[in-house]
XYZ file of C-alpha atoms in Angstrom:
775
model
C -3.473 1.164 9.182
C -0.145 0.143 10.529
C 2.477 -1.226 8.249
C 2.841 -0.265 4.603
C 1.367 -2.961 2.196
C 4.567 -4.168 0.596
C 4.701 -2.996 -3.477
C 3.172 -5.521 -5.784
C 5.044 -7.178 -8.027
C 4.622 -6.207 -11.340
C 6.539 -8.009 -14.505
C 9.412 -5.748 -15.777
C 9.936 -4.064 -19.077
C 11.693 -7.825 -21.170
C 15.751 -7.388 -20.557
C 16.234 -9.380 -22.337
C 16.956 -7.218 -25.246
C 15.498 -9.612 -28.273
C 15.863 -6.748 -31.103
C 18.879 -8.362 -31.209
C 17.181 -12.102 -32.300
C 16.645 -11.190 -35.684
C 12.306 -12.297 -36.986
C 11.113 -13.708 -33.499
C 7.816 -15.093 -33.420
C 5.572 -12.182 -32.096
C 1.829 -14.117 -32.832
C 0.994 -18.051 -33.697
C -2.263 -18.080 -35.621
C -3.197 -21.522 -34.357
C -2.241 -24.346 -31.886
C -1.005 -25.813 -34.668
C 2.072 -23.581 -34.291
C 2.878 -23.617 -30.619
C 4.793 -27.134 -30.831
C 7.226 -26.621 -33.672
C 8.548 -23.752 -31.657
C 9.027 -25.459 -28.818
C 10.483 -28.262 -30.350
C 13.510 -25.459 -31.800
C 14.086 -25.038 -28.593
C 15.899 -28.920 -28.533
C 17.151 -27.960 -32.082
C 21.461 -29.022 -32.228
C 21.288 -25.373 -33.958
C 22.338 -22.571 -31.284
C 20.355 -20.556 -33.241
C 17.155 -22.807 -33.261
C 17.521 -22.423 -29.546
C 17.786 -18.877 -29.242
C 15.238 -17.844 -31.000
C 12.840 -20.646 -29.837
C 13.901 -19.181 -26.334
C 13.391 -15.378 -27.241
C 10.012 -15.901 -29.164
C 7.896 -17.711 -26.290
C 9.762 -14.900 -23.685
C 7.704 -12.679 -26.372
C 4.673 -14.533 -26.705
C 4.102 -14.737 -23.227
C 4.333 -11.320 -22.436
C 0.754 -11.459 -25.044
C -1.656 -9.237 -24.001
C -3.808 -12.288 -25.167
C -4.258 -14.886 -22.550
C -5.465 -17.467 -25.080
C -1.148 -17.453 -26.170
C -0.238 -17.852 -22.784
C -2.782 -21.337 -22.035
C -1.273 -22.992 -25.542
C 2.123 -22.736 -24.439
C 1.341 -23.585 -20.813
C -0.740 -26.557 -22.443
C 2.421 -27.862 -24.020
C 4.409 -28.033 -21.284
C 7.280 -24.749 -22.236
C 7.585 -24.510 -17.950
C 9.673 -27.976 -17.898
C 10.954 -26.631 -22.086
C 12.411 -23.560 -21.000
C 13.813 -25.291 -17.277
C 15.459 -27.265 -19.483
C 16.893 -24.828 -21.631
C 18.783 -22.893 -18.094
C 21.233 -25.537 -18.209
C 22.269 -25.174 -21.754
C 25.787 -24.830 -22.926
C 25.288 -21.244 -24.708
C 25.096 -18.382 -22.930
C 22.464 -16.783 -24.841
C 20.214 -19.483 -24.655
C 20.164 -19.460 -21.108
C 19.484 -15.189 -20.892
C 16.348 -15.877 -22.845
C 14.932 -19.513 -21.463
C 15.274 -17.193 -18.325
C 13.496 -14.079 -19.078
C 10.735 -15.998 -20.796
C 10.084 -17.830 -16.968
C 10.446 -14.410 -15.342
C 8.409 -12.886 -17.638
C 5.915 -15.805 -17.781
C 5.731 -15.805 -13.293
C 5.329 -12.171 -13.805
C 2.601 -12.029 -15.646
C 0.321 -15.309 -15.088
C -0.518 -16.562 -11.703
C -1.031 -19.577 -12.390
C 2.295 -20.353 -14.664
C 4.544 -19.184 -11.621
C 2.747 -21.861 -9.198
C 3.778 -23.982 -11.976
C 7.200 -23.061 -12.565
C 7.281 -23.254 -8.195
C 5.761 -27.625 -8.548
C 8.184 -27.738 -11.549
C 11.028 -27.333 -8.911
C 12.912 -24.328 -10.908
C 15.324 -24.215 -7.832
C 17.300 -27.143 -8.105
C 18.879 -25.804 -11.871
C 18.943 -21.710 -10.466
C 21.039 -23.211 -7.815
C 23.009 -24.983 -10.354
C 23.950 -22.026 -11.979
C 24.709 -19.547 -8.897
C 28.038 -20.564 -7.544
C 28.984 -20.434 -11.564
C 28.214 -17.511 -12.147
C 29.179 -15.445 -8.572
C 32.852 -17.243 -9.344
C 32.840 -14.958 -12.850
C 31.555 -12.097 -11.521
C 33.904 -12.193 -8.721
C 36.449 -12.609 -11.821
C 35.541 -9.442 -12.883
C 35.114 -7.320 -10.357
C 38.640 -8.853 -9.289
C 40.331 -8.151 -12.711
C 41.501 -11.880 -12.450
C 42.960 -13.523 -16.038
C 39.512 -15.491 -16.089
C 37.437 -12.451 -15.816
C 40.022 -10.385 -18.393
C 39.389 -13.479 -20.622
C 35.465 -12.145 -21.118
C 34.216 -9.696 -23.433
C 32.186 -6.893 -23.049
C 29.649 -9.437 -24.251
C 30.260 -12.232 -22.155
C 30.380 -9.758 -19.335
C 26.972 -8.680 -20.232
C 25.331 -12.282 -20.810
C 26.269 -13.072 -16.698
C 25.029 -10.035 -15.836
C 21.463 -9.997 -17.606
C 21.254 -14.436 -16.747
C 22.261 -13.269 -12.841
C 19.310 -10.657 -13.268
C 16.746 -12.947 -14.617
C 17.667 -15.679 -12.124
C 17.155 -13.519 -9.076
C 14.067 -11.740 -10.705
C 12.129 -15.536 -11.024
C 12.808 -15.538 -7.279
C 11.766 -12.059 -6.596
C 8.565 -13.050 -8.397
C 7.891 -16.641 -6.697
C 8.754 -15.255 -3.272
C 5.865 -12.556 -4.063
C 3.046 -14.462 -5.741
C 3.938 -17.864 -4.626
C 3.687 -18.446 -0.601
C 4.809 -21.789 -0.634
C 7.878 -20.440 -2.582
C 9.298 -19.866 0.184
C 10.211 -23.121 2.028
C 12.310 -23.948 -1.367
C 13.669 -20.326 -1.070
C 14.963 -20.029 2.404
C 16.369 -23.398 2.050
C 18.594 -22.107 -0.900
C 20.837 -20.068 1.615
C 21.182 -17.486 -0.025
C 21.854 -14.256 1.763
C 25.517 -14.411 1.235
C 25.070 -14.174 -2.013
C 22.921 -11.679 -2.392
C 24.145 -9.397 0.948
C 27.775 -9.626 -0.810
C 26.198 -7.100 -4.154
C 26.358 -4.402 -1.911
C 29.770 -4.869 -1.003
C 30.113 -3.468 -5.212
C 28.443 -0.553 -5.424
C 29.207 1.398 -7.972
C 31.951 -2.046 -9.869
C 27.975 -3.424 -11.290
C 25.395 -2.863 -13.058
C 23.230 -0.063 -11.286
C 20.075 -2.454 -12.025
C 21.770 -6.022 -10.898
C 22.436 -4.979 -7.012
C 19.252 -3.330 -7.258
C 17.202 -6.589 -8.430
C 19.425 -8.113 -5.492
C 18.479 -5.591 -3.203
C 14.498 -6.070 -3.649
C 14.055 -9.779 -4.029
C 16.093 -9.359 -0.494
C 13.967 -6.262 1.210
C 10.822 -8.558 0.060
C 12.727 -12.045 1.527
C 13.311 -10.306 4.706
C 9.476 -9.025 5.229
C 7.492 -11.445 7.274
C 10.087 -14.151 6.522
C 10.787 -15.273 10.271
C 13.643 -17.883 8.686
C 15.257 -15.184 6.159
C 15.228 -12.308 8.873
C 17.415 -14.826 11.689
C 19.713 -16.252 8.894
C 20.403 -12.124 8.446
C 20.698 -11.624 11.858
C 22.833 -14.524 12.127
C 25.680 -12.906 9.937
C 26.815 -9.647 11.951
C 29.188 -8.770 8.574
C 26.370 -8.619 6.438
C 24.554 -6.216 8.795
C 27.519 -4.098 8.814
C 27.970 -3.654 5.362
C 24.508 -2.550 5.396
C 25.159 -0.308 7.019
C 27.765 1.329 5.663
C 25.482 1.579 2.198
C 23.241 3.484 3.833
C 25.692 5.436 5.735
C 27.464 6.431 2.261
C 26.717 8.884 -0.301
C 28.717 6.621 -3.132
C 30.079 8.533 -6.241
C 31.502 7.810 -9.354
C 31.169 7.422 -13.689
C 29.382 3.721 -12.376
C 27.088 5.006 -9.662
C 24.449 8.165 -10.461
C 22.979 9.935 -7.437
C 19.829 8.711 -8.542
C 20.862 4.582 -8.298
C 23.465 5.505 -5.703
C 20.109 6.751 -3.359
C 18.303 3.425 -4.624
C 20.876 1.129 -3.161
C 20.782 3.274 0.309
C 16.909 3.190 0.190
C 17.309 -0.662 -0.348
C 19.740 -1.368 2.503
C 17.825 0.463 4.938
C 14.805 -1.446 3.994
C 16.293 -4.566 4.287
C 17.550 -2.950 7.527
C 14.574 -1.841 8.856
C 12.659 -5.361 8.698
C 15.042 -7.263 10.783
C 15.139 -4.156 12.873
C 12.354 -4.662 15.415
C 13.927 -8.591 15.730
C 17.758 -7.426 17.034
C 15.807 -4.269 19.323
C 14.379 -6.959 21.163
C 17.234 -8.873 21.254
C 19.334 -6.594 23.124
C 16.837 -5.730 25.169
C 15.955 -9.443 26.230
C 20.673 -9.631 26.255
C 20.484 -6.292 28.528
C 17.773 -6.707 30.264
C 19.576 -7.083 34.177
C 22.162 -4.595 33.137
C 21.022 -1.328 34.958
C 21.944 1.537 32.632
C 20.636 -0.815 29.503
C 21.425 -1.378 25.734
C 24.798 0.003 25.892
C 24.864 3.133 23.446
C 26.916 2.001 21.120
C 24.865 -0.975 20.762
C 22.027 1.218 19.565
C 23.206 4.218 18.715
C 23.348 2.907 15.089
C 19.768 2.208 15.111
C 18.698 5.140 16.465
C 20.419 7.120 13.641
C 19.320 4.424 10.603
C 15.837 5.662 10.513
C 17.280 9.740 10.545
C 19.451 8.618 7.814
C 17.089 6.900 5.729
C 14.772 10.258 6.132
C 17.314 12.795 4.649
C 17.744 10.075 1.884
C 13.702 9.322 1.087
C 13.409 13.016 1.086
C 15.731 14.391 -1.156
C 15.072 11.181 -3.599
C 11.446 11.651 -3.536
C 11.818 15.072 -4.462
C 10.457 14.205 -7.675
C 8.895 16.301 -10.423
C 5.792 14.136 -11.452
C 4.539 16.977 -14.346
C 7.385 16.561 -15.935
C 7.808 12.862 -15.785
C 3.923 13.118 -17.495
C 5.518 16.032 -20.059
C 8.366 13.368 -20.700
C 5.760 10.318 -20.661
C 3.282 11.768 -23.210
C 6.442 12.989 -25.433
C 8.005 9.717 -25.485
C 4.343 7.528 -26.518
C 3.861 9.759 -28.978
C 7.275 9.192 -30.535
C 6.874 5.259 -30.715
C 3.564 5.323 -31.327
C 5.261 7.539 -34.860
C 7.774 5.575 -35.267
C 5.606 2.188 -35.225
C 2.828 3.924 -38.125
C 6.225 4.750 -39.962
C 7.473 0.764 -39.516
C 3.588 -0.013 -40.275
C 3.889 2.155 -43.618
C 7.407 -0.076 -44.494
C 5.716 -2.809 -44.187
C 7.657 -4.083 -41.173
C 5.579 -6.478 -39.077
C 7.271 -5.694 -35.683
C 9.836 -2.930 -34.975
C 12.825 -2.679 -32.641
C 13.018 -1.407 -29.044
C 13.356 2.480 -29.652
C 15.396 5.156 -27.631
C 11.603 6.375 -26.399
C 10.444 2.786 -25.355
C 13.988 2.308 -23.738
C 12.977 6.197 -20.959
C 9.251 4.878 -21.113
C 10.599 1.550 -19.205
C 13.427 4.557 -17.395
C 10.225 6.214 -16.416
C 8.573 3.353 -15.467
C 11.273 2.029 -12.779
C 12.022 4.899 -11.319
C 8.298 5.420 -10.265
C 8.347 2.098 -8.962
C 11.569 3.227 -6.601
C 9.859 6.244 -5.700
C 6.709 3.777 -4.221
C 9.837 1.760 -2.773
C 11.266 4.592 -1.155
C 7.253 6.271 0.223
C 6.466 2.340 1.459
C 9.748 2.348 3.354
C 8.744 5.950 4.446
C 5.170 4.997 6.170
C 6.907 1.749 7.982
C 9.604 4.148 9.165
C 7.151 6.752 10.592
C 4.603 4.127 11.990
C 7.286 2.076 13.318
C 9.461 5.148 14.921
C 7.240 7.909 14.810
C 4.142 5.497 16.994
C 6.096 5.549 20.124
C 7.033 10.191 19.773
C 6.166 12.064 21.790
C 5.899 10.473 25.273
C 2.342 9.272 25.461
C 2.108 10.931 28.476
C 2.172 14.454 27.569
C -1.255 13.955 25.563
C -4.369 14.932 26.446
C -6.610 12.593 24.279
C -7.213 8.721 25.557
C -8.860 7.973 22.626
C -7.081 6.204 19.480
C -8.315 5.268 16.329
C -9.444 1.701 14.732
C -6.731 -0.335 14.182
C -4.219 2.596 14.196
C -0.344 2.116 13.116
C 0.177 2.232 17.406
C -2.020 -1.312 17.294
C -0.027 -2.566 15.039
C 3.461 -1.771 15.596
C 1.957 -3.334 18.995
C 1.610 -6.500 17.170
C 4.652 -6.433 15.188
C 6.588 -6.255 18.283
C 4.897 -9.323 19.601
C 5.706 -11.049 16.763
C 9.497 -9.843 16.589
C 9.903 -10.414 20.509
C 8.654 -14.174 19.525
C 11.381 -14.171 17.054
C 13.865 -12.958 19.607
C 13.175 -16.200 22.070
C 13.449 -18.133 19.320
C 9.289 -19.082 20.142
C 6.616 -18.898 17.965
C 2.909 -18.209 19.153
C 0.335 -20.778 17.416
C -2.268 -20.343 20.056
C -6.097 -19.623 19.378
C -6.809 -16.179 20.693
C -10.328 -15.932 19.551
C -12.327 -15.644 22.628
C -15.078 -17.456 23.300
C -18.562 -15.756 22.486
C -20.229 -13.948 24.991
C -23.527 -12.231 25.972
C -23.666 -8.767 25.178
C -26.826 -7.924 25.570
C -25.881 -6.282 28.878
C -23.488 -3.533 27.659
C -25.223 -0.184 27.014
C -24.719 2.608 25.072
C -21.719 5.294 26.291
C -22.993 8.346 25.556
C -21.147 11.722 25.659
C -23.662 13.313 27.898
C -23.469 13.725 31.352
C -25.918 11.538 33.971
C -27.761 13.502 36.116
C -26.202 11.681 39.403
C -22.678 13.083 37.469
C -23.861 16.953 37.323
C -25.737 16.604 41.192
C -22.590 14.748 42.677
C -20.226 17.471 41.466
C -22.293 20.607 40.592
C -21.253 21.998 44.096
C -17.235 20.749 43.603
C -16.189 22.615 40.254
C -16.162 26.236 39.828
C -14.771 29.111 37.090
C -11.390 28.936 39.002
C -10.767 24.927 38.348
C -12.140 25.615 34.971
C -9.425 28.201 34.097
C -6.777 25.769 35.695
C -8.321 23.483 33.334
C -7.878 24.867 30.585
C -4.447 26.571 31.489
C -3.201 22.436 31.768
C -4.789 21.591 29.305
C -3.230 24.480 27.200
C 0.049 23.775 28.799
C -0.002 20.155 27.662
C -1.315 21.262 24.504
C 2.361 23.058 23.935
C 4.276 19.781 25.521
C 3.018 17.888 23.061
C 3.741 20.140 19.817
C 7.431 20.903 21.446
C 7.886 17.565 20.805
C 6.242 17.145 17.542
C 8.905 19.544 16.293
C 11.694 17.858 17.674
C 11.031 14.923 16.961
C 10.951 12.276 13.732
C 6.921 13.187 13.764
C 8.468 16.598 13.075
C 11.048 15.980 10.598
C 8.034 14.294 8.406
C 4.969 17.205 8.558
C 7.993 19.550 7.371
C 10.143 17.253 5.020
C 8.306 14.178 3.510
C 5.003 16.241 3.422
C 5.692 18.799 0.870
C 6.790 15.933 -1.684
C 3.837 13.854 -0.769
C 1.840 16.523 -1.428
C 3.658 17.023 -5.127
C 3.479 13.316 -5.635
C -0.199 13.146 -5.199
C -0.950 15.391 -7.576
C -2.711 14.169 -10.624
C -1.227 15.279 -13.817
C -1.801 14.814 -17.537
C -0.734 11.332 -17.635
C -2.859 10.472 -14.533
C -6.400 9.359 -15.838
C -7.274 7.409 -19.592
C -9.489 10.713 -20.786
C -6.499 13.464 -20.260
C -4.076 10.510 -21.357
C -4.849 9.752 -24.082
C -5.593 13.993 -25.281
C -1.940 14.429 -24.005
C -0.497 11.838 -26.046
C -2.648 12.932 -29.182
C -4.578 9.622 -29.887
C -7.453 9.208 -31.908
C -8.758 6.388 -32.280
C -9.167 4.138 -29.367
C -9.422 0.959 -30.874
C -5.352 1.427 -31.565
C -4.998 -1.454 -28.957
C -0.891 -1.190 -29.149
C -1.531 2.633 -28.819
C -4.671 2.423 -26.048
C -1.865 -0.191 -23.767
C 0.847 1.595 -23.903
C -1.213 4.625 -22.188
C -2.926 2.533 -19.816
C 0.305 1.117 -18.043
C 1.766 4.404 -18.040
C -1.527 5.286 -16.529
C -1.272 2.791 -13.981
C 1.652 3.961 -13.353
C 1.319 7.346 -11.992
C -2.402 6.220 -10.505
C 0.203 4.221 -8.371
C 2.933 5.997 -7.125
C -0.294 8.740 -6.699
C -1.767 6.313 -4.118
C 1.708 5.559 -3.176
C 1.970 9.048 -1.539
C -1.196 9.824 -0.164
C -1.146 6.543 2.073
C 2.018 7.526 3.307
C 0.781 10.799 4.320
C -2.719 8.642 6.247
C 0.122 7.050 8.025
C 1.446 10.296 9.025
C -2.250 11.422 10.141
C -2.851 7.863 11.734
C 0.827 8.223 14.249
C 0.183 11.973 14.428
C -4.015 11.034 15.465
C -2.711 7.887 17.952
C 0.006 9.738 20.066
C -0.051 13.524 19.239
C -3.829 14.632 18.474
C -3.726 18.101 19.509
C -1.375 19.085 17.705
C -4.107 18.593 14.967
C -6.089 21.789 17.242
C -2.648 24.035 17.445
C -2.326 23.922 13.948
C -5.496 24.309 12.056
C -3.920 26.316 9.092
C -1.838 22.680 8.535
C -5.455 20.806 8.692
C -6.876 23.396 6.731
C -4.500 23.561 3.762
C -4.258 19.948 3.738
C -7.728 19.280 3.581
C -7.723 21.796 0.561
C -5.021 19.457 -1.076
C -6.848 16.583 -0.729
C -10.248 17.979 -2.028
C -8.294 18.922 -4.759
C -7.398 15.767 -6.073
C -10.545 14.770 -5.539
C -11.873 17.486 -7.661
C -8.842 16.965 -10.624
C -10.357 13.429 -10.871
C -13.788 13.959 -10.766
C -13.801 17.321 -12.983
C -12.393 15.395 -15.982
C -14.104 14.490 -18.553
C -15.339 11.076 -18.981
C -13.464 8.654 -21.062
C -15.082 6.666 -24.372
C -17.872 3.840 -23.372
C -15.437 1.247 -24.728
C -12.768 2.253 -21.400
C -15.452 3.694 -18.986
C -14.773 0.578 -16.982
C -10.719 1.031 -16.795
C -11.157 4.529 -16.833
C -13.318 3.970 -13.682
C -10.820 1.650 -11.876
C -8.083 4.269 -12.379
C -9.349 7.277 -10.569
C -10.934 5.268 -7.884
C -6.991 3.880 -7.382
C -6.083 7.776 -6.890
C -9.749 9.143 -5.593
C -9.489 5.992 -2.812
C -6.832 6.817 -0.809
C -7.597 10.710 -1.151
C -11.652 9.390 0.309
C -9.146 7.725 3.289
C -6.701 10.841 4.264
C -9.675 13.318 4.657
C -11.082 10.176 6.820
C -8.361 10.613 8.822
C -7.328 14.086 8.752
C -11.475 15.072 9.499
C -11.609 12.790 12.524
C -8.524 13.835 13.883
C -9.590 17.416 13.980
C -12.833 16.070 15.153
C -14.569 17.247 12.445
C -13.903 20.605 12.379
C -11.983 21.364 8.378
C -12.713 23.468 5.784
C -15.986 21.643 4.405
C -18.113 23.390 1.999
C -21.878 22.578 1.085
C -20.903 21.251 -3.060
C -17.594 19.364 -0.914
C -20.685 17.808 1.073
C -22.667 16.762 -2.563
C -19.242 15.431 -4.080
C -18.646 13.460 -0.694
C -22.541 11.529 -1.257
C -22.277 11.582 -4.933
C -17.915 8.910 -4.274
C -20.927 7.291 -1.935
C -23.406 6.670 -4.818
C -21.376 5.812 -7.328
C -18.590 3.761 -4.827
C -17.478 0.506 -6.745
C -16.199 -1.090 -3.476
C -17.453 -0.901 -0.252
C -14.378 0.009 1.265
C -14.830 3.501 -0.272
C -18.750 3.979 -0.012
C -17.027 3.098 4.206
C -14.572 6.042 3.634
C -16.443 8.619 2.262
C -19.329 7.443 5.077
C -16.557 8.129 7.493
C -15.857 12.011 6.053
C -19.378 12.863 6.701
C -19.989 11.606 9.878
C -17.068 13.251 10.869
C -18.027 16.678 9.468
C -21.193 16.366 10.874
C -20.287 16.988 13.851
C -19.410 20.675 12.860
C -20.939 23.305 15.994
C -21.963 25.917 16.205
C -23.249 26.982 13.109
C -23.394 24.775 10.359
C -27.162 23.093 11.703
C -27.878 23.112 7.660
C -24.873 21.100 6.364
C -25.629 18.129 9.567
C -29.518 17.715 8.578
C -28.166 16.815 4.643
C -25.664 14.456 5.669
C -27.351 13.031 8.907
C -30.824 12.816 6.507
C -28.587 10.636 3.783
C -27.271 8.831 6.024
C -30.487 7.663 7.596
C -32.291 7.117 5.006
C -30.195 6.729 2.199
C -27.221 4.573 4.092
C -28.593 2.694 6.551
C -32.267 1.879 5.632
C -32.745 1.195 2.105
C -30.439 -2.227 2.106
C -32.831 -2.680 5.890
C -36.037 -2.301 4.417
C -34.956 -3.845 0.754
C -34.318 -6.816 3.307
C -37.501 -7.061 5.492
C -39.561 -6.223 2.217
C -38.234 -9.630 0.202
C -37.802 -11.682 3.890
C -40.012 -14.618 3.673
C -40.656 -16.739 6.680
C -38.474 -19.576 5.364
C -35.575 -17.639 4.293
C -33.994 -14.452 5.315
C -31.689 -13.227 2.667
C -28.825 -11.659 4.058
C -27.156 -8.370 2.884
C -23.471 -8.423 1.571
C -20.572 -7.659 3.094
C -20.494 -4.582 0.400
C -24.332 -3.482 1.961
C -23.594 -3.801 5.780
C -20.543 -2.167 6.125
C -20.917 1.031 5.375
C -24.749 0.732 7.241
C -22.690 -0.226 10.565
C -19.992 2.522 9.935
C -23.114 5.429 9.368
C -24.844 3.441 12.513
C -21.784 3.610 14.679
C -21.643 7.510 13.367
C -25.157 8.761 14.067
C -24.521 8.099 18.000
C -21.584 10.232 17.982
C -23.481 13.159 16.278
C -26.383 12.683 18.039
C -25.145 11.795 21.257
C -26.175 14.805 22.824
C -29.053 17.498 23.655
C -26.739 20.006 23.679
C -25.790 19.697 20.330
C -26.938 23.150 18.904
C -28.223 20.481 15.932
C -29.851 18.509 17.944
C -33.489 19.653 18.623
C -33.344 21.357 14.270
C -32.755 18.275 13.342
C -32.757 15.237 15.129
C -35.417 16.273 16.735
C -38.092 18.330 14.463
C -36.927 15.415 11.192
C -38.209 12.880 13.608
C -34.769 10.401 13.255
C -36.039 8.920 16.281
C -39.436 7.600 15.045
C -37.513 6.475 11.565
C -33.987 5.301 13.360
C -36.771 2.975 15.859
C -38.094 1.240 12.869
C -34.797 -0.020 11.831
C -34.389 -2.048 15.392
C -35.641 -5.070 13.904
C -33.933 -5.357 10.418
C -30.714 -3.770 11.749
C -30.513 -6.761 14.568
C -31.696 -9.805 11.741
C -28.653 -7.907 9.239
C -26.429 -8.933 12.670
C -27.660 -12.259 12.869
C -27.453 -12.539 9.029
C -23.735 -12.750 9.412
C -21.677 -16.137 9.395
C -18.948 -15.265 12.490
C -16.811 -18.604 10.929
C -16.418 -16.588 7.768
C -16.200 -12.872 9.350
C -15.836 -12.544 12.327
C -15.001 -9.657 13.001
C -17.873 -8.070 10.558
C -20.324 -9.962 12.849
C -19.088 -8.769 16.265
C -19.201 -4.987 15.094
C -22.392 -5.561 13.489
C -23.415 -7.209 16.910
C -21.785 -4.021 19.325
C -24.130 -0.969 16.399
C -27.154 -3.401 16.865
C -27.157 -2.998 20.978
C -26.159 0.175 20.889
C -29.053 0.771 18.535
C -30.349 -0.707 21.211
C -29.261 1.825 23.399
C -29.254 4.449 21.553
C -32.705 4.352 20.904
C -33.471 3.802 24.922
C -31.138 7.098 25.989
C -32.452 9.375 22.951
C -36.376 8.502 24.135
C -35.744 10.125 27.311
C -33.061 12.304 27.049
C -35.662 15.361 27.629
C -37.650 13.896 28.986
C -34.862 14.084 32.158
C -33.380 17.183 31.432
């Protein structure tokens, strides 16, 4: 795992305050009603145009995809884009809000908006809006003429325009070419100069868009780097705790985090540029050039640490109470014959809570990336005695990022094909953990007890140096300041699963679709928060594994505590009651949103600690159950990874090893391979799906490690006495056919891993067959 993935854009609560528009349409009974509604967008009556745009916005957020399809079939996109140039501000607000809602709710619609060239209309509006905002801030005569409603209209329209570009940037890759050409960077950065003078929500929207725009977008990064004043503005924002009536401490923290995230996106390229500039300088980069960037991460960590001190259980209780109030108000409105209900205080509070949760997720995303980028190089790798690294670890990803940033600093792009030619690897042998007889004979007389004592002493000294380095590095800051908050944020609440949320909100009728939709969206928000917290925690574990693995051996108490925490998360998700059958699929999906990263953390922790985690037989059975019911291959692979690593514990864990080894061999590896062979004919060989193959390959690789040495205390009573060698011999031909059935052109990585697993299987069988004969 490298840098954390960007937070997926979610449609926000309707920012248009449609309750101010009387009797807007909430549904359409037939397709004939749509043209009539859209016709009012071109009415000469401004009130009709406002009503039509607001109704379109409301209908586009409908859960019924048929409604959106009807609107799209009647060219609603072009009609709304045309209304962006309307002379009436309320029409523009509703039209831009409708386009934002449509783009956020429907991928196909977002692509259509991109094709309709909305960018020209936005480009036309921005200079006028920027001028008006400047007048408001400076208090010019033109600004003083605007009343509160006029100002609100300007801010809402600006927010909607930026939000449209933001969602297109995230969902439609082709939009980047158009957005980059708009040269919006000065406009977006200008919002960071007026913190406390504009609505915080507008500044945050601009910040989130710029954060997304500068991620993996070289032209945007170059544009920002070419504006030193922009960099200085963002640096100043990160370093400043903004105060005042117009900005809360939470708002200030979000703006600082966003500014830091934008800077973090361009930091590697700027550092690479500085290294190139001062390459020939004996003292390297001048301190005044590099120090601001060194201080950036430290400052951000402290800001993030404070911001994510978020009481997730109190938030869940508040959400449940708000949902109850909303449902009660709706029931009362229905009893009074009202078809629709204006936005309530509780709905606004729910929107605010969802916004807070989304920003906590953003902070966690940034924390994960800071730790990956900064922590991967600390402490000094020369202090580390274990040279192993996890596949696809953070340092590997970090090196790839550095290569890209160096290319950007050099002003070059590499489009070369780095794929290796197919190679015949049949000569590759299994690399056993056991020493060869020749090695034993050659060195037997050269190594005595004094040598062993010296070696152990050196290892202990190196481990202590590593531990000291960790404590005084950013790794230590994360372990002591960030990890406790991550654990609190990852802990499931009453609003983290559908059954508990339905109970907490007092819902007795699950056919009440409006109530279930409201509860489900809240559960999804909490599940995503837990997912992000666990993902950040996993990044921390991966970096420690990569750069300071002996830390785990010296802090077995932390390993045990973290293991128990992860088990508690998993047990909570398994221990709660089942949801009604009508919601079973949605319930399982939401549970696995949290369970998958929890299992992933267990895998990293067990691997990093060489299996030495306090797992119990009951927990092993729970992990096996996860393997059996997992809806996706990724989850099965992670659960198999945990099992395979805890199976390596010794001495004294023979029964647990037997249970895991038997399960991996007889339930994960053998059944799909043998089923493939039993149905194969001479003319066709059905290939297994990737969902079948991934767990098999992982289990095979682990099997070789678990039983790689006859000296392991479980080898004789398990591998030998249970006849594993004879069983695994039968799997060689099926495994070989499985590997050959993978199309290398479509999935080269999986094919290569499967080929290597099969080659190692052949060597493993030969090695285990001769192991005891030569001992």
